[in-house]
Amino acid sequence: MIFGTVDISATFDRLLKIYRTMKEELYRKYHRYNIQTAGHFSHWSKSGGMVYLRFYILDPPEDPEEAIKLHDEVFETAIKITAKLGGIINDHHGIGLKLGRFMKLQYGEAGMGALRRIKQALDPNWIMNPGKLGL
């Protein structure tokens, strides 16, 4: 079995649509692997909340490399849906290395440029947290 969690946040008007779209698209693309999903909504605020979409692939490829590739593809599919529908990618443990590759998708070139300028000002030798935040 392969499993993972996609952690996102959004405003109330977007949260349920993002969740439902992720579920529908994952089932559509990966039903041949017997994918199952479950959602956990939490961390409510005045403007929105978070959803943890758990996915379980019950019939994964036997080849470990193919299984890892499938996991990453499922994860990326859900992240792209989140960005397209106006959600924010998130992770309990920060963006870090796992989600850094999606920062440009989330914030665009202008946002990444701002992050690079801040990083350069605070860490001119680029030695703190190398590779984090997609930098």
mmCIF file with all atom_site columns, C-alpha atoms in Angstrom:
data_model
loop_
_atom_site.group_PDB
_atom_site.id
_atom_site.type_symbol
_atom_site.label_atom_id
_atom_site.label_alt_id
_atom_site.label_comp_id
_atom_site.label_asym_id
_atom_site.label_entity_id
_atom_site.label_seq_id
_atom_site.pdbx_PDB_ins_code
_atom_site.Cartn_x
_atom_site.Cartn_y
_atom_site.Cartn_z
_atom_site.occupancy
_atom_site.B_iso_or_equiv
_atom_site.pdbx_formal_charge
_atom_site.auth_seq_id
_atom_site.auth_comp_id
_atom_site.auth_asym_id
_atom_site.auth_atom_id
_atom_site.pdbx_PDB_model_num
ATOM 1   C CA . MET A 1 1   ? 0.000   0.000  0.000   1.00 0.00 ? 1   MET A CA 1
ATOM 2   C CA . ILE A 1 2   ? 1.070   3.578  -0.694  1.00 0.00 ? 2   ILE A CA 1
ATOM 3   C CA . PHE A 1 3   ? -0.335  6.458  1.311   1.00 0.00 ? 3   PHE A CA 1
ATOM 4   C CA . GLY A 1 4   ? 0.186   10.170 1.713   1.00 0.00 ? 4   GLY A CA 1
ATOM 5   C CA . THR A 1 5   ? -1.357  13.389 2.941   1.00 0.00 ? 5   THR A CA 1
ATOM 6   C CA . VAL A 1 6   ? -1.967  16.575 1.005   1.00 0.00 ? 6   VAL A CA 1
ATOM 7   C CA . ASP A 1 7   ? -2.304  19.479 3.439   1.00 0.00 ? 7   ASP A CA 1
ATOM 8   C CA . ILE A 1 8   ? -3.933  22.655 2.091   1.00 0.00 ? 8   ILE A CA 1
ATOM 9   C CA . SER A 1 9   ? -5.757  25.732 3.323   1.00 0.00 ? 9   SER A CA 1
ATOM 10  C CA . ALA A 1 10  ? -8.334  27.954 1.657   1.00 0.00 ? 10  ALA A CA 1
ATOM 11  C CA . THR A 1 11  ? -11.126 30.407 2.277   1.00 0.00 ? 11  THR A CA 1
ATOM 12  C CA . PHE A 1 12  ? -14.568 29.021 3.074   1.00 0.00 ? 12  PHE A CA 1
ATOM 13  C CA . ASP A 1 13  ? -15.845 29.661 -0.439  1.00 0.00 ? 13  ASP A CA 1
ATOM 14  C CA . ARG A 1 14  ? -13.064 27.521 -1.942  1.00 0.00 ? 14  ARG A CA 1
ATOM 15  C CA . LEU A 1 15  ? -12.284 24.812 0.591   1.00 0.00 ? 15  LEU A CA 1
ATOM 16  C CA . LEU A 1 16  ? -15.002 22.270 -0.198  1.00 0.00 ? 16  LEU A CA 1
ATOM 17  C CA . LYS A 1 17  ? -14.640 22.724 -3.965  1.00 0.00 ? 17  LYS A CA 1
ATOM 18  C CA . ILE A 1 18  ? -10.890 22.092 -3.761  1.00 0.00 ? 18  ILE A CA 1
ATOM 19  C CA . TYR A 1 19  ? -11.440 18.983 -1.643  1.00 0.00 ? 19  TYR A CA 1
ATOM 20  C CA . ARG A 1 20  ? -14.131 17.565 -3.922  1.00 0.00 ? 20  ARG A CA 1
ATOM 21  C CA . THR A 1 21  ? -12.149 18.346 -7.078  1.00 0.00 ? 21  THR A CA 1
ATOM 22  C CA . MET A 1 22  ? -9.041  16.646 -5.673  1.00 0.00 ? 22  MET A CA 1
ATOM 23  C CA . LYS A 1 23  ? -11.043 13.521 -4.780  1.00 0.00 ? 23  LYS A CA 1
ATOM 24  C CA . GLU A 1 24  ? -12.776 13.368 -8.160  1.00 0.00 ? 24  GLU A CA 1
ATOM 25  C CA . GLU A 1 25  ? -9.595  13.907 -10.168 1.00 0.00 ? 25  GLU A CA 1
ATOM 26  C CA . LEU A 1 26  ? -7.582  11.396 -8.137  1.00 0.00 ? 26  LEU A CA 1
ATOM 27  C CA . TYR A 1 27  ? -10.288 8.755  -8.598  1.00 0.00 ? 27  TYR A CA 1
ATOM 28  C CA . ARG A 1 28  ? -10.512 9.544  -12.311 1.00 0.00 ? 28  ARG A CA 1
ATOM 29  C CA . LYS A 1 29  ? -6.764  9.342  -12.941 1.00 0.00 ? 29  LYS A CA 1
ATOM 30  C CA . TYR A 1 30  ? -5.768  6.559  -10.543 1.00 0.00 ? 30  TYR A CA 1
ATOM 31  C CA . HIS A 1 31  ? -8.787  4.250  -10.139 1.00 0.00 ? 31  HIS A CA 1
ATOM 32  C CA . ARG A 1 32  ? -6.809  1.406  -11.740 1.00 0.00 ? 32  ARG A CA 1
ATOM 33  C CA . TYR A 1 33  ? -4.614  1.412  -8.614  1.00 0.00 ? 33  TYR A CA 1
ATOM 34  C CA . ASN A 1 34  ? -7.666  1.233  -6.318  1.00 0.00 ? 34  ASN A CA 1
ATOM 35  C CA . ILE A 1 35  ? -7.063  4.690  -4.849  1.00 0.00 ? 35  ILE A CA 1
ATOM 36  C CA . GLN A 1 36  ? -9.114  5.642  -1.798  1.00 0.00 ? 36  GLN A CA 1
ATOM 37  C CA . THR A 1 37  ? -9.276  9.031  -0.091  1.00 0.00 ? 37  THR A CA 1
ATOM 38  C CA . ALA A 1 38  ? -10.415 10.472 3.205   1.00 0.00 ? 38  ALA A CA 1
ATOM 39  C CA . GLY A 1 39  ? -10.549 14.078 4.330   1.00 0.00 ? 39  GLY A CA 1
ATOM 40  C CA . HIS A 1 40  ? -10.025 15.769 7.651   1.00 0.00 ? 40  HIS A CA 1
ATOM 41  C CA . PHE A 1 41  ? -11.085 19.413 7.961   1.00 0.00 ? 41  PHE A CA 1
ATOM 42  C CA . SER A 1 42  ? -9.621  21.492 10.792  1.00 0.00 ? 42  SER A CA 1
ATOM 43  C CA . HIS A 1 43  ? -7.861  24.664 11.940  1.00 0.00 ? 43  HIS A CA 1
ATOM 44  C CA . TRP A 1 44  ? -10.831 26.923 11.310  1.00 0.00 ? 44  TRP A CA 1
ATOM 45  C CA . SER A 1 45  ? -10.389 30.693 11.248  1.00 0.00 ? 45  SER A CA 1
ATOM 46  C CA . LYS A 1 46  ? -12.648 33.655 10.464  1.00 0.00 ? 46  LYS A CA 1
ATOM 47  C CA . SER A 1 47  ? -11.945 33.288 6.753   1.00 0.00 ? 47  SER A CA 1
ATOM 48  C CA . GLY A 1 48  ? -11.387 29.587 6.114   1.00 0.00 ? 48  GLY A CA 1
ATOM 49  C CA . GLY A 1 49  ? -9.758  26.393 7.221   1.00 0.00 ? 49  GLY A CA 1
ATOM 50  C CA . MET A 1 50  ? -7.555  23.484 6.316   1.00 0.00 ? 50  MET A CA 1
ATOM 51  C CA . VAL A 1 51  ? -8.136  20.073 4.824   1.00 0.00 ? 51  VAL A CA 1
ATOM 52  C CA . TYR A 1 52  ? -5.868  17.075 4.994   1.00 0.00 ? 52  TYR A CA 1
ATOM 53  C CA . LEU A 1 53  ? -6.636  14.827 2.065   1.00 0.00 ? 53  LEU A CA 1
ATOM 54  C CA . ARG A 1 54  ? -5.331  11.345 2.878   1.00 0.00 ? 54  ARG A CA 1
ATOM 55  C CA . PHE A 1 55  ? -4.834  9.082  -0.105  1.00 0.00 ? 55  PHE A CA 1
ATOM 56  C CA . TYR A 1 56  ? -4.354  5.334  -0.037  1.00 0.00 ? 56  TYR A CA 1
ATOM 57  C CA . ILE A 1 57  ? -3.287  3.334  -3.074  1.00 0.00 ? 57  ILE A CA 1
ATOM 58  C CA . LEU A 1 58  ? -4.340  -0.225 -2.345  1.00 0.00 ? 58  LEU A CA 1
ATOM 59  C CA . ASP A 1 59  ? -2.973  -1.837 -5.537  1.00 0.00 ? 59  ASP A CA 1
ATOM 60  C CA . PRO A 1 60  ? 0.340   -0.070 -6.203  1.00 0.00 ? 60  PRO A CA 1
ATOM 61  C CA . PRO A 1 61  ? 2.942   -1.092 -8.765  1.00 0.00 ? 61  PRO A CA 1
ATOM 62  C CA . GLU A 1 62  ? 5.243   -3.829 -7.493  1.00 0.00 ? 62  GLU A CA 1
ATOM 63  C CA . ASP A 1 63  ? 8.372   -2.042 -8.687  1.00 0.00 ? 63  ASP A CA 1
ATOM 64  C CA . PRO A 1 64  ? 9.499   0.298  -5.851  1.00 0.00 ? 64  PRO A CA 1
ATOM 65  C CA . GLU A 1 65  ? 10.663  3.002  -8.263  1.00 0.00 ? 65  GLU A CA 1
ATOM 66  C CA . GLU A 1 66  ? 7.314   2.970  -10.058 1.00 0.00 ? 66  GLU A CA 1
ATOM 67  C CA . ALA A 1 67  ? 5.512   3.093  -6.708  1.00 0.00 ? 67  ALA A CA 1
ATOM 68  C CA . ILE A 1 68  ? 7.482   6.177  -5.632  1.00 0.00 ? 68  ILE A CA 1
ATOM 69  C CA . LYS A 1 69  ? 6.827   7.799  -8.997  1.00 0.00 ? 69  LYS A CA 1
ATOM 70  C CA . LEU A 1 70  ? 3.089   7.109  -8.601  1.00 0.00 ? 70  LEU A CA 1
ATOM 71  C CA . HIS A 1 71  ? 3.044   8.583  -5.075  1.00 0.00 ? 71  HIS A CA 1
ATOM 72  C CA . ASP A 1 72  ? 4.733   11.758 -6.296  1.00 0.00 ? 72  ASP A CA 1
ATOM 73  C CA . GLU A 1 73  ? 2.389   12.023 -9.286  1.00 0.00 ? 73  GLU A CA 1
ATOM 74  C CA . VAL A 1 74  ? -0.718  11.702 -7.092  1.00 0.00 ? 74  VAL A CA 1
ATOM 75  C CA . PHE A 1 75  ? 0.669   14.328 -4.720  1.00 0.00 ? 75  PHE A CA 1
ATOM 76  C CA . GLU A 1 76  ? 1.515   16.711 -7.574  1.00 0.00 ? 76  GLU A CA 1
ATOM 77  C CA . THR A 1 77  ? -1.936  16.279 -9.125  1.00 0.00 ? 77  THR A CA 1
ATOM 78  C CA . ALA A 1 78  ? -3.582  17.352 -5.864  1.00 0.00 ? 78  ALA A CA 1
ATOM 79  C CA . ILE A 1 79  ? -1.204  20.301 -5.395  1.00 0.00 ? 79  ILE A CA 1
ATOM 80  C CA . LYS A 1 80  ? -1.876  21.594 -8.912  1.00 0.00 ? 80  LYS A CA 1
ATOM 81  C CA . ILE A 1 81  ? -5.633  21.433 -8.311  1.00 0.00 ? 81  ILE A CA 1
ATOM 82  C CA . THR A 1 82  ? -5.169  23.382 -5.080  1.00 0.00 ? 82  THR A CA 1
ATOM 83  C CA . ALA A 1 83  ? -3.187  26.122 -6.829  1.00 0.00 ? 83  ALA A CA 1
ATOM 84  C CA . LYS A 1 84  ? -5.597  26.290 -9.775  1.00 0.00 ? 84  LYS A CA 1
ATOM 85  C CA . LEU A 1 85  ? -8.617  26.724 -7.494  1.00 0.00 ? 85  LEU A CA 1
ATOM 86  C CA . GLY A 1 86  ? -7.038  29.363 -5.247  1.00 0.00 ? 86  GLY A CA 1
ATOM 87  C CA . GLY A 1 87  ? -5.940  27.297 -2.270  1.00 0.00 ? 87  GLY A CA 1
ATOM 88  C CA . ILE A 1 88  ? -2.625  27.499 -0.439  1.00 0.00 ? 88  ILE A CA 1
ATOM 89  C CA . ILE A 1 89  ? -0.214  24.587 -0.225  1.00 0.00 ? 89  ILE A CA 1
ATOM 90  C CA . ASN A 1 90  ? 0.748   23.788 3.309   1.00 0.00 ? 90  ASN A CA 1
ATOM 91  C CA . ASP A 1 91  ? 2.399   21.162 5.446   1.00 0.00 ? 91  ASP A CA 1
ATOM 92  C CA . HIS A 1 92  ? 2.438   20.635 9.188   1.00 0.00 ? 92  HIS A CA 1
ATOM 93  C CA . HIS A 1 93  ? 6.201   20.833 9.130   1.00 0.00 ? 93  HIS A CA 1
ATOM 94  C CA . GLY A 1 94  ? 6.525   23.780 6.767   1.00 0.00 ? 94  GLY A CA 1
ATOM 95  C CA . ILE A 1 95  ? 7.157   24.067 3.052   1.00 0.00 ? 95  ILE A CA 1
ATOM 96  C CA . GLY A 1 96  ? 10.733  22.838 3.363   1.00 0.00 ? 96  GLY A CA 1
ATOM 97  C CA . LEU A 1 97  ? 12.113  20.501 0.741   1.00 0.00 ? 97  LEU A CA 1
ATOM 98  C CA . LYS A 1 98  ? 8.943   18.511 0.113   1.00 0.00 ? 98  LYS A CA 1
ATOM 99  C CA . LEU A 1 99  ? 6.855   21.407 -1.184  1.00 0.00 ? 99  LEU A CA 1
ATOM 100 C CA . GLY A 1 100 ? 9.591   23.821 -2.247  1.00 0.00 ? 100 GLY A CA 1
ATOM 101 C CA . ARG A 1 101 ? 9.291   22.766 -5.869  1.00 0.00 ? 101 ARG A CA 1
ATOM 102 C CA . PHE A 1 102 ? 5.715   24.080 -5.873  1.00 0.00 ? 102 PHE A CA 1
ATOM 103 C CA . MET A 1 103 ? 6.481   27.558 -4.527  1.00 0.00 ? 103 MET A CA 1
ATOM 104 C CA . LYS A 1 104 ? 6.743   29.137 -7.987  1.00 0.00 ? 104 LYS A CA 1
ATOM 105 C CA . LEU A 1 105 ? 3.374   27.606 -8.895  1.00 0.00 ? 105 LEU A CA 1
ATOM 106 C CA . GLN A 1 106 ? 1.904   29.103 -5.718  1.00 0.00 ? 106 GLN A CA 1
ATOM 107 C CA . TYR A 1 107 ? 3.511   32.574 -5.784  1.00 0.00 ? 107 TYR A CA 1
ATOM 108 C CA . GLY A 1 108 ? 4.675   33.121 -9.363  1.00 0.00 ? 108 GLY A CA 1
ATOM 109 C CA . GLU A 1 109 ? 7.980   34.590 -10.495 1.00 0.00 ? 109 GLU A CA 1
ATOM 110 C CA . ALA A 1 110 ? 7.327   37.910 -8.722  1.00 0.00 ? 110 ALA A CA 1
ATOM 111 C CA . GLY A 1 111 ? 6.785   36.164 -5.390  1.00 0.00 ? 111 GLY A CA 1
ATOM 112 C CA . MET A 1 112 ? 9.844   33.972 -5.845  1.00 0.00 ? 112 MET A CA 1
ATOM 113 C CA . GLY A 1 113 ? 11.887  37.055 -6.735  1.00 0.00 ? 113 GLY A CA 1
ATOM 114 C CA . ALA A 1 114 ? 10.804  38.678 -3.475  1.00 0.00 ? 114 ALA A CA 1
ATOM 115 C CA . LEU A 1 115 ? 11.765  35.542 -1.523  1.00 0.00 ? 115 LEU A CA 1
ATOM 116 C CA . ARG A 1 116 ? 15.179  35.442 -3.238  1.00 0.00 ? 116 ARG A CA 1
ATOM 117 C CA . ARG A 1 117 ? 15.818  39.109 -2.369  1.00 0.00 ? 117 ARG A CA 1
ATOM 118 C CA . ILE A 1 118 ? 14.891  38.523 1.279   1.00 0.00 ? 118 ILE A CA 1
ATOM 119 C CA . LYS A 1 119 ? 17.089  35.419 1.383   1.00 0.00 ? 119 LYS A CA 1
ATOM 120 C CA . GLN A 1 120 ? 19.994  37.341 -0.166  1.00 0.00 ? 120 GLN A CA 1
ATOM 121 C CA . ALA A 1 121 ? 19.637  40.172 2.369   1.00 0.00 ? 121 ALA A CA 1
ATOM 122 C CA . LEU A 1 122 ? 19.448  37.877 5.404   1.00 0.00 ? 122 LEU A CA 1
ATOM 123 C CA . ASP A 1 123 ? 21.769  35.107 4.210   1.00 0.00 ? 123 ASP A CA 1
ATOM 124 C CA . PRO A 1 124 ? 24.199  36.504 1.596   1.00 0.00 ? 124 PRO A CA 1
ATOM 125 C CA . ASN A 1 125 ? 26.235  33.284 1.588   1.00 0.00 ? 125 ASN A CA 1
ATOM 126 C CA . TRP A 1 126 ? 23.114  31.118 1.142   1.00 0.00 ? 126 TRP A CA 1
ATOM 127 C CA . ILE A 1 127 ? 24.192  28.764 3.941   1.00 0.00 ? 127 ILE A CA 1
ATOM 128 C CA . MET A 1 128 ? 21.043  28.671 6.086   1.00 0.00 ? 128 MET A CA 1
ATOM 129 C CA . ASN A 1 129 ? 18.486  26.013 5.177   1.00 0.00 ? 129 ASN A CA 1
ATOM 130 C CA . PRO A 1 130 ? 19.817  25.276 1.694   1.00 0.00 ? 130 PRO A CA 1
ATOM 131 C CA . GLY A 1 131 ? 17.152  24.187 -0.769  1.00 0.00 ? 131 GLY A CA 1
ATOM 132 C CA . LYS A 1 132 ? 14.225  25.158 1.447   1.00 0.00 ? 132 LYS A CA 1
ATOM 133 C CA . LEU A 1 133 ? 11.271  27.100 0.017   1.00 0.00 ? 133 LEU A CA 1
ATOM 134 C CA . GLY A 1 134 ? 12.371  26.248 -3.494  1.00 0.00 ? 134 GLY A CA 1
ATOM 135 C CA . LEU A 1 135 ? 15.411  28.536 -3.203  1.00 0.00 ? 135 LEU A CA 1
#
